[in-house]
Coordinates of C-alpha atoms and ligand atoms in Angstrom, one line a residue:
M565 CA 9.5 9.0 49.2
K566 CA 7.8 5.6 49.0
T567 CA 9.8 2.3 49.4
P568 CA 11.3 1.2 46.1
V569 CA 9.6 -1.7 44.3
Y570 CA 11.6 -4.3 42.5
I571 CA 11.2 -4.8 38.8
A572 CA 13.0 -7.5 36.8
V573 CA 13.5 -7.3 33.1
T574 CA 14.9 -10.2 31.1
G575 CA 16.6 -9.7 27.7
A576 CA 17.6 -6.4 29.1
A577 CA 20.2 -5.7 26.4
G578 CA 17.7 -6.4 23.6
Q579 CA 15.8 -4.0 21.5
I580 CA 12.4 -4.1 23.3
S581 CA 14.2 -3.5 26.6
Y582 CA 16.1 -0.6 25.1
S583 CA 12.7 1.2 24.8
L584 CA 11.2 -0.3 28.0
L585 CA 13.8 0.5 30.6
F586 CA 13.9 4.2 29.9
R587 CA 10.1 4.4 30.2
L588 CA 10.3 2.5 33.5
A589 CA 13.0 4.9 34.8
A590 CA 10.8 7.9 33.7
G591 CA 7.9 6.6 35.9
L592 CA 5.6 5.7 33.0
F593 CA 4.6 2.4 34.7
L594 CA 4.2 3.1 38.4
G595 CA 4.0 6.8 38.3
P596 CA 6.1 9.8 39.2
D597 CA 6.3 9.2 43.0
Q598 CA 7.2 5.5 43.0
P599 CA 11.0 4.7 43.2
I600 CA 12.1 1.5 41.6
V601 CA 15.0 -0.9 41.7
L602 CA 15.7 -2.5 38.3
R603 CA 17.0 -6.1 38.2
L604 CA 18.3 -6.7 34.7
L605 CA 18.9 -10.3 33.4
E606 CA 20.9 -11.2 30.4
V607 CA 22.9 -14.1 29.0
P608 CA 26.7 -13.9 29.8
Q609 CA 27.6 -13.0 26.2
A610 CA 25.4 -9.8 26.4
M611 CA 26.7 -8.5 29.7
K612 CA 29.0 -6.0 28.0
A613 CA 26.2 -4.5 26.0
L614 CA 24.0 -4.5 29.1
Q615 CA 26.7 -2.4 30.9
G616 CA 26.3 0.2 28.1
V617 CA 22.5 0.3 28.7
V618 CA 23.1 0.7 32.4
M619 CA 25.5 3.7 31.7
E620 CA 22.8 5.3 29.6
L621 CA 20.1 4.7 32.3
N622 CA 22.4 6.3 34.8
D623 CA 22.9 9.2 32.5
C624 CA 19.2 10.0 32.6
A625 CA 19.7 11.1 36.2
S626 CA 16.2 9.8 37.1
S627 CA 15.4 10.4 40.7
L628 CA 13.0 7.4 40.5
L629 CA 15.7 5.0 39.6
H630 CA 16.9 4.0 43.0
R631 CA 19.4 1.3 41.9
I632 CA 20.2 -1.0 39.0
E633 CA 21.4 -4.6 39.5
I634 CA 22.6 -6.7 36.6
T635 CA 23.0 -10.5 36.6
D636 CA 23.0 -13.6 34.4
D637 CA 21.4 -15.7 37.1
P638 CA 17.5 -15.8 37.1
R639 CA 17.5 -16.7 40.8
V640 CA 19.3 -13.5 41.6
A641 CA 17.2 -11.4 39.2
F642 CA 13.9 -12.7 40.5
K643 CA 14.6 -12.7 44.3
N644 CA 11.6 -11.1 46.0
V645 CA 10.7 -9.1 42.9
D646 CA 7.2 -7.5 42.6
Y647 CA 7.0 -7.2 38.8
V648 CA 8.7 -9.2 36.0
F649 CA 8.9 -8.5 32.3
L650 CA 9.9 -11.8 30.6
I651 CA 11.2 -10.4 27.3
G652 CA 14.5 -12.2 26.8
A653 CA 14.0 -14.7 23.9
K654 CA 14.9 -14.9 20.3
P655 CA 12.8 -12.9 17.9
R656 CA 11.6 -14.2 14.5
T657 CA 13.0 -12.9 11.2
A658 CA 11.4 -12.5 7.8
G659 CA 9.7 -15.7 6.6
M660 CA 9.2 -17.2 10.0
E661 CA 6.0 -17.6 12.1
R662 CA 6.2 -17.0 15.8
K663 CA 5.6 -20.7 16.6
D664 CA 8.9 -21.5 14.7
L665 CA 10.6 -20.0 17.8
L666 CA 9.0 -22.5 20.2
T667 CA 11.8 -25.1 20.3
V668 CA 14.5 -22.3 20.6
N669 CA 12.8 -20.3 23.3
A670 CA 10.7 -22.9 25.3
Q671 CA 13.6 -23.9 27.6
I672 CA 14.2 -20.3 28.7
F673 CA 10.7 -20.1 30.1
A674 CA 10.9 -23.5 31.8
E675 CA 14.1 -22.4 33.6
Q676 CA 12.7 -18.9 34.4
G677 CA 9.4 -20.4 35.7
R678 CA 11.4 -22.6 38.1
A679 CA 13.5 -19.7 39.2
L680 CA 10.4 -17.6 39.9
N681 CA 8.9 -20.5 41.7
E682 CA 11.9 -20.6 44.1
V683 CA 12.6 -17.0 44.8
A684 CA 9.9 -14.5 43.6
S685 CA 7.4 -12.7 45.8
R686 CA 4.2 -14.8 46.1
K687 CA 2.4 -11.8 44.8
V688 CA 4.6 -11.3 41.8
K689 CA 3.0 -10.2 38.5
V690 CA 4.8 -11.8 35.5
L691 CA 4.2 -10.6 31.9
I692 CA 5.5 -13.0 29.2
T693 CA 6.4 -11.1 26.0
G694 CA 9.0 -13.4 24.4
N695 CA 7.4 -15.4 21.5
P696 CA 5.5 -17.6 21.1
A697 CA 4.1 -15.7 24.1
N698 CA 1.0 -17.8 24.9
T699 CA 2.8 -21.1 25.0
N700 CA 5.9 -19.7 26.7
A701 CA 3.5 -18.4 29.4
L702 CA 2.0 -21.9 29.8
I703 CA 5.5 -23.3 30.2
A704 CA 6.4 -20.8 32.9
I705 CA 3.1 -21.5 34.7
K706 CA 3.7 -25.2 34.7
N707 CA 7.2 -24.8 36.0
A708 CA 6.1 -22.6 38.9
P709 CA 3.7 -24.9 40.8
D710 CA 4.1 -23.0 44.1
L711 CA 3.0 -19.8 42.5
T712 CA -0.5 -19.5 41.0
P713 CA -1.5 -19.2 37.3
E714 CA -2.9 -15.8 38.3
N715 CA 0.7 -14.7 38.8
F716 CA 1.3 -15.0 35.0
T717 CA -0.2 -13.3 32.0
C718 CA 1.0 -13.0 28.4
M719 CA 0.9 -10.0 26.1
S720 CA -1.8 -9.5 23.5
R721 CA -1.9 -5.8 24.3
L722 CA 0.1 -4.9 21.2
D723 CA -2.5 -6.6 19.1
H724 CA -5.2 -4.8 21.1
N725 CA -3.5 -1.4 20.6
R726 CA -3.0 -2.2 16.9
G727 CA -6.8 -2.8 16.6
I728 CA -7.6 0.4 18.4
S729 CA -5.3 2.4 16.2
Q730 CA -6.7 0.9 12.9
L731 CA -10.3 1.5 14.0
A732 CA -9.6 5.0 15.2
E733 CA -7.9 5.9 11.9
K734 CA -10.7 4.4 9.9
C735 CA -13.3 6.4 11.8
G736 CA -11.2 9.6 12.0
V737 CA -11.3 9.7 15.9
F738 CA -8.7 9.5 18.7
A739 CA -7.6 6.2 20.1
S740 CA -9.2 7.3 23.4
D741 CA -12.6 7.4 21.6
I742 CA -12.5 3.6 21.1
K743 CA -13.7 1.2 23.8
N744 CA -14.3 -2.5 24.1
M745 CA -11.8 -3.8 21.6
A746 CA -11.2 -7.5 22.0
V747 CA -8.4 -9.8 20.8
W748 CA -9.0 -13.5 21.2
G749 CA -6.7 -16.4 21.1
N750 CA -3.1 -16.8 20.2
H751 CA -0.5 -14.0 19.6
S752 CA 0.0 -15.4 16.1
A753 CA -1.4 -14.8 12.6
S754 CA -4.6 -16.6 13.6
Q755 CA -5.4 -14.2 16.4
Y756 CA -8.9 -12.8 16.2
P757 CA -9.2 -9.0 16.7
D758 CA -13.0 -8.6 17.1
L759 CA -15.1 -5.5 16.6
H760 CA -18.5 -7.0 17.6
Y761 CA -18.5 -5.1 20.9
A762 CA -16.3 -2.2 20.0
K763 CA -17.6 1.3 20.4
V764 CA -16.5 4.5 18.7
K765 CA -17.5 7.5 20.8
G766 CA -20.2 5.4 22.3
Q767 CA -21.6 4.1 19.0
D768 CA -21.4 0.5 17.8
A769 CA -18.3 0.2 15.6
L770 CA -19.4 -2.5 13.1
P771 CA -22.2 -0.6 11.5
L772 CA -19.8 2.4 11.1
V773 CA -17.1 0.5 9.3
G774 CA -19.1 -2.3 7.7
E775 CA -18.6 -6.1 7.7
D776 CA -16.5 -6.0 4.5
W777 CA -13.9 -3.7 6.0
F778 CA -13.9 -5.6 9.3
K779 CA -13.4 -9.0 7.6
N780 CA -11.2 -8.2 4.7
V781 CA -9.1 -5.2 5.9
F782 CA -9.2 -4.9 9.7
I783 CA -8.7 -8.5 10.7
P784 CA -5.8 -9.3 8.3
T785 CA -4.1 -5.9 9.0
V786 CA -4.0 -6.6 12.7
Q787 CA -3.0 -10.3 12.3
Q788 CA -0.2 -9.4 9.9
R789 CA 1.1 -6.2 11.6
G790 CA 4.1 -7.9 13.2
T791 CA 5.1 -9.4 9.9
E792 CA 4.7 -6.1 8.1
I793 CA 6.9 -4.4 10.6
I794 CA 9.6 -7.1 10.2
N795 CA 9.4 -6.7 6.4
A796 CA 9.7 -2.9 6.7
R797 CA 12.3 -2.6 9.5
G798 CA 14.2 -5.8 9.1
Q799 CA 13.6 -6.4 12.8
S800 CA 10.6 -7.1 14.9
S801 CA 8.5 -4.4 16.6
A802 CA 10.3 -3.0 19.7
A803 CA 9.1 0.4 20.8
S804 CA 5.4 -0.4 20.3
A805 CA 6.0 -3.7 22.1
A806 CA 7.6 -1.9 25.1
N807 CA 4.7 0.6 25.1
A808 CA 2.2 -2.3 25.1
A809 CA 4.1 -4.1 27.9
I810 CA 3.7 -0.9 30.0
D811 CA 0.0 -0.5 29.1
H812 CA -0.6 -4.2 30.0
M813 CA 1.2 -3.9 33.4
K814 CA -0.6 -0.6 34.2
S815 CA -4.0 -2.2 33.6
W816 CA -3.0 -5.2 35.8
V817 CA -1.8 -3.0 38.6
F818 CA -4.2 -0.1 38.5
G819 CA -7.3 -1.8 37.0
T820 CA -9.3 -1.2 33.9
A821 CA -11.5 1.8 33.3
D822 CA -15.2 1.6 34.1
G823 CA -17.2 0.1 31.2
D824 CA -14.0 -0.8 29.2
W825 CA -11.8 -3.8 29.1
V826 CA -8.4 -4.9 27.7
S827 CA -7.1 -8.0 26.1
M828 CA -4.7 -10.3 28.0
G829 CA -3.5 -13.8 27.6
V830 CA -4.6 -15.7 30.8
L831 CA -5.1 -19.4 31.7
S832 CA -8.4 -20.4 30.2
D833 CA -11.1 -21.4 32.8
G834 CA -13.2 -23.0 30.1
S835 CA -15.0 -19.7 29.2
Y836 CA -16.5 -19.6 25.7
G837 CA -15.7 -23.3 25.5
I838 CA -12.0 -22.8 25.2
E839 CA -10.1 -25.7 26.7
A840 CA -9.2 -25.0 30.3
G841 CA -5.5 -24.9 30.9
L842 CA -4.5 -23.1 27.6
V843 CA -3.1 -19.6 27.8
Y844 CA -5.5 -17.7 25.6
S845 CA -6.2 -14.0 25.0
F846 CA -9.6 -12.9 26.3
P847 CA -11.2 -9.5 26.9
V848 CA -10.7 -9.0 30.6
T849 CA -11.4 -6.5 33.3
V850 CA -9.1 -6.0 36.3
V851 CA -10.6 -5.1 39.6
G852 CA -8.4 -5.0 42.7
D853 CA -6.0 -7.9 42.2
A854 CA -8.4 -10.0 40.1
I855 CA -8.3 -10.4 36.3
N856 CA -11.8 -11.4 35.2
I857 CA -12.5 -12.8 31.8
V858 CA -15.5 -10.8 30.4
K859 CA -18.4 -13.3 30.5
G860 CA -21.6 -13.5 28.6
L861 CA -20.6 -12.0 25.2
D862 CA -22.6 -13.2 22.2
I863 CA -20.4 -15.2 19.9
N864 CA -21.7 -15.6 16.4
E865 CA -20.7 -18.4 14.0
F866 CA -18.0 -16.3 12.3
S867 CA -16.4 -15.5 15.7
L868 CA -16.8 -19.0 16.9
Q869 CA -14.8 -20.4 14.0
H870 CA -11.9 -18.0 14.8
L871 CA -12.0 -18.8 18.5
R872 CA -11.9 -22.5 17.7
Q873 CA -9.0 -22.1 15.3
N874 CA -7.0 -20.4 17.9
E875 CA -7.8 -23.0 20.5
L876 CA -6.6 -25.7 18.0
E877 CA -3.4 -23.9 17.3
L878 CA -2.6 -23.4 21.0
R879 CA -3.3 -27.1 21.7
Q880 CA -0.9 -28.0 18.9
E881 CA 1.8 -25.7 20.3
R882 CA 1.3 -27.1 23.8
D883 CA 1.6 -30.7 22.5
E884 CA 4.9 -29.8 20.8
V885 CA 6.4 -28.9 24.2
R886 CA 4.6 -31.5 26.4
S887 CA 7.8 -32.5 28.1
L888 CA 8.1 -28.9 29.5
C889 CA 4.5 -28.4 30.5
Ligands
NAD1856 P1 16.3 -9.1 20.9 O1 17.0 -10.2 20.2 O2 16.6 -7.7 20.5 O3 16.6 -9.2 22.5 C1 16.5 -10.4 23.2 C2 17.5 -10.4 24.3 O4 17.2 -11.5 25.1 C3 18.9 -10.5 23.8 O5 19.7 -9.4 24.3 C4 19.3 -11.9 24.4 O6 20.7 -11.9 24.8 C5 18.4 -12.0 25.6 N1 18.2 -13.4 26.0 C6 18.2 -14.5 25.4 N2 18.1 -15.6 26.2 C7 18.0 -15.1 27.4 C8 17.8 -15.6 28.7 N3 17.8 -17.0 28.9 N4 17.8 -14.8 29.8 C9 17.9 -13.5 29.6 N5 18.0 -12.9 28.5 C10 18.1 -13.7 27.4 O7 14.8 -9.4 20.8 P2 13.6 -8.4 21.1 O8 13.3 -7.7 19.8 O9 13.8 -7.6 22.3 O10 12.4 -9.4 21.3 C11 12.4 -10.2 22.4 C12 11.2 -11.2 22.3 O11 9.9 -10.6 22.4 C13 11.2 -12.0 21.0 O12 10.8 -13.4 21.3 C14 10.1 -11.3 20.2 O13 9.6 -12.2 19.2 C15 9.1 -11.0 21.3 N6 8.1 -10.0 21.0 C16 6.8 -10.2 21.5 C17 5.9 -9.3 21.2 C18 4.5 -9.5 21.7 O14 3.6 -8.7 21.4 N7 4.2 -10.5 22.5 C19 6.2 -8.1 20.5 C20 7.5 -7.9 20.1 C21 8.4 -8.9 20.3
LMR1857 C1 4.8 -8.5 17.0 O1 3.6 -8.8 17.0 O2 5.2 -7.4 16.5 C2 5.8 -9.4 17.7 O3 5.2 -10.5 18.1 C3 7.0 -9.6 16.9 C4 6.7 -10.6 15.7 O4 7.4 -11.6 15.6 O5 5.8 -10.3 14.9

């Protein structure tokens, strides 16, 4: 058996974690021969509920799950960890936008950034899922000056997967037939799911589906999917978010497939004119340990407007939490 790796999950008694943890224990992230130790972080009021989750995890009798440790102290949770899922944060409810969560959630990511800075492995891979994910990631980065921004990414993979699923359904193909989906910008209603480079079984997607469907159906459907789920379920997406978190981390750890890319929120390096220092979703490839923003894509006027709108929104979010980042 390999040496166990340490995975920390915050918000471990919450609804996303309730889908995520069982997938981790089943080997769906690191594979069927990699034992894991789960470090589960919660607030003190949720410790009893978390103990229930731990009982259920134990009852799965997973031979990959080496040990479970629970704590309400981020410095204990993050000590020497290899992988961190920062999920614990308040979700929005009907009628709210994700940025309305900024003042409630920002402090969590400042504190957890500081804790990661102090105790996490210098090679730690941290995925920020809690909303508003891009700006929370920026806050965590700024509060972890002894780690590098490359230690942190935020999740736009759910939007990426939503885009793939919509396109596959429209074209009557499998999700695996779709390549080169791109989601740009903020994980908000302004996000720009972009089909200009997407391929369906090797063919350009746009001529297949038409500009009208792209602009008037596809974009708003993907942008509003989170809201639609809240309106239907009364709670925000959870199982699909857990699934996307695993997809994201697998791409980060094992790399992207040849000729394809994924969407991730990373610190902008100024690519495509996006202000350096904002956490922005780009199409990326992962090779070895490096996440590379896909360069040199043609951006037409329509796309440019969307890219700029997202940049502006992320600047405004950052300016709202200037004291934390
Ligand atoms: P939830 O309310 O079911 O669970 C959140 C959990 O976090 C709770 O158990 C709470 O006690 C815990 N928590 C709060 N503060 C904490 C802290 N400081 N440390 C550790 N734990 C803490 O919410 P959920 O549905 O699991 O969603 C979690 C977050 O993920 C929300 O902000 C939601 O909007 C976001 N989300 C993001 C995406 C995405 O694509 N990026 C998708 C879905 C949900
Ligand atoms: C989502 O996209 O489903 C999540 O960000 C939850 C939300 O608030 O929409």
